[in-house]
Amino acid sequence: MAETSSPDFLSDERFIKEHRRVFVMFMGRDGYSEQMSTEEFPRLSETVKLDACSKAYVRLQRTGSRFALDWRKKMEIAEIYHKAGEHA
């Protein structure tokens, strides 16, 4: 029986911590605040996941968010999230 690769590392707390750290660093480099980065990270981790499909994140209701984002900024942030995951 062939073994398939599993995205178990996505739920590994060490990976999540490192991914969050790199994401906040990359967001800061691109001019976003740490508060915004830490608010967006859980939304991204729930919607974008491993396949880097940003459609769900772009459509996500952000009720209660302190930061307004247009479609372009959401796509930019999703890309930063994906790149941070590659570096984590």
CSV table of C-alpha atoms in Angstrom, one decimal:
chain,number,residue,atom,x,y,z
A,1,MET,CA,0.0,0.0,0.0
A,2,ALA,CA,1.5,3.3,-1.0
A,3,GLU,CA,1.7,6.0,1.7
A,4,THR,CA,0.2,9.3,0.8
A,5,SER,CA,1.6,12.6,2.1
A,6,SER,CA,-0.5,14.1,4.9
A,7,PRO,CA,-0.8,17.7,5.8
A,8,ASP,CA,-0.5,16.8,9.5
A,9,PHE,CA,2.2,19.4,9.9
A,10,LEU,CA,-0.5,22.1,9.4
A,11,SER,CA,-1.9,21.2,12.9
A,12,ASP,CA,1.6,21.0,14.5
A,13,GLU,CA,1.8,23.8,17.0
A,14,ARG,CA,5.5,24.5,16.2
A,15,PHE,CA,4.6,24.9,12.5
A,16,ILE,CA,1.7,27.2,13.3
A,17,LYS,CA,3.8,29.3,15.6
A,18,GLU,CA,6.6,29.7,13.0
A,19,HIS,CA,4.1,30.3,10.2
A,20,ARG,CA,2.5,33.1,12.3
A,21,ARG,CA,5.9,34.6,13.2
A,22,VAL,CA,7.0,34.7,9.5
A,23,PHE,CA,3.6,36.0,8.4
A,24,VAL,CA,3.6,38.9,10.9
A,25,MET,CA,7.2,39.7,9.8
A,26,PHE,CA,6.3,39.6,6.1
A,27,MET,CA,3.2,41.7,6.7
A,28,GLY,CA,5.2,44.3,8.6
A,29,ARG,CA,7.7,44.4,5.7
A,30,ASP,CA,4.8,45.3,3.4
A,31,GLY,CA,3.4,48.0,5.7
A,32,TYR,CA,0.7,46.2,7.6
A,33,SER,CA,0.5,46.5,11.4
A,34,GLU,CA,1.2,43.6,13.8
A,35,GLN,CA,-2.4,44.0,15.2
A,36,MET,CA,-3.8,43.5,11.7
A,37,SER,CA,-1.5,40.6,11.0
A,38,THR,CA,-2.5,38.7,14.2
A,39,GLU,CA,-6.2,39.4,13.5
A,40,GLU,CA,-6.0,38.1,9.9
A,41,PHE,CA,-3.8,35.0,10.6
A,42,PRO,CA,-6.7,32.8,12.1
A,43,ARG,CA,-9.0,33.8,9.2
A,44,LEU,CA,-6.4,32.8,6.7
A,45,SER,CA,-5.5,29.5,8.4
A,46,GLU,CA,-9.2,28.6,8.4
A,47,THR,CA,-9.9,29.5,4.7
A,48,VAL,CA,-6.7,29.5,2.6
A,49,LYS,CA,-5.1,26.3,4.0
A,50,LEU,CA,-2.4,24.3,2.2
A,51,ASP,CA,-3.7,24.7,-1.4
A,52,ALA,CA,-3.3,28.5,-1.2
A,53,CYS,CA,-6.8,29.0,-2.6
A,54,SER,CA,-7.7,32.5,-1.6
A,55,LYS,CA,-11.3,32.4,-2.9
A,56,ALA,CA,-12.8,31.5,0.5
A,57,TYR,CA,-10.7,34.2,2.3
A,58,VAL,CA,-11.8,36.8,-0.2
A,59,ARG,CA,-15.5,35.9,0.3
A,60,LEU,CA,-15.2,35.6,4.1
A,61,GLN,CA,-17.4,38.0,6.1
A,62,ARG,CA,-15.1,40.1,8.3
A,63,THR,CA,-17.8,41.4,10.6
A,64,GLY,CA,-16.2,43.0,13.7
A,65,SER,CA,-12.8,43.4,12.1
A,66,ARG,CA,-11.0,46.6,12.9
A,67,PHE,CA,-9.5,46.7,9.5
A,68,ALA,CA,-11.3,47.3,6.2
A,69,LEU,CA,-9.8,45.5,3.2
A,70,ASP,CA,-10.7,45.6,-0.5
A,71,TRP,CA,-10.4,42.6,-2.8
A,72,ARG,CA,-6.9,43.6,-4.0
A,73,LYS,CA,-5.6,43.8,-0.4
A,74,LYS,CA,-7.2,40.5,0.5
A,75,MET,CA,-5.5,38.8,-2.4
A,76,GLU,CA,-2.2,40.4,-1.4
A,77,ILE,CA,-2.5,39.3,2.2
A,78,ALA,CA,-3.4,35.7,1.0
A,79,GLU,CA,-0.3,35.7,-1.1
A,80,ILE,CA,1.8,36.8,1.9
A,81,TYR,CA,0.2,34.1,4.0
A,82,HIS,CA,1.2,31.5,1.3
A,83,LYS,CA,4.8,32.7,1.1
A,84,ALA,CA,5.1,32.7,4.9
A,85,GLY,CA,4.0,29.1,4.9
A,86,GLU,CA,6.6,28.2,2.4
A,87,HIS,CA,9.3,29.8,4.6
A,88,ALA,CA,8.0,28.3,7.9
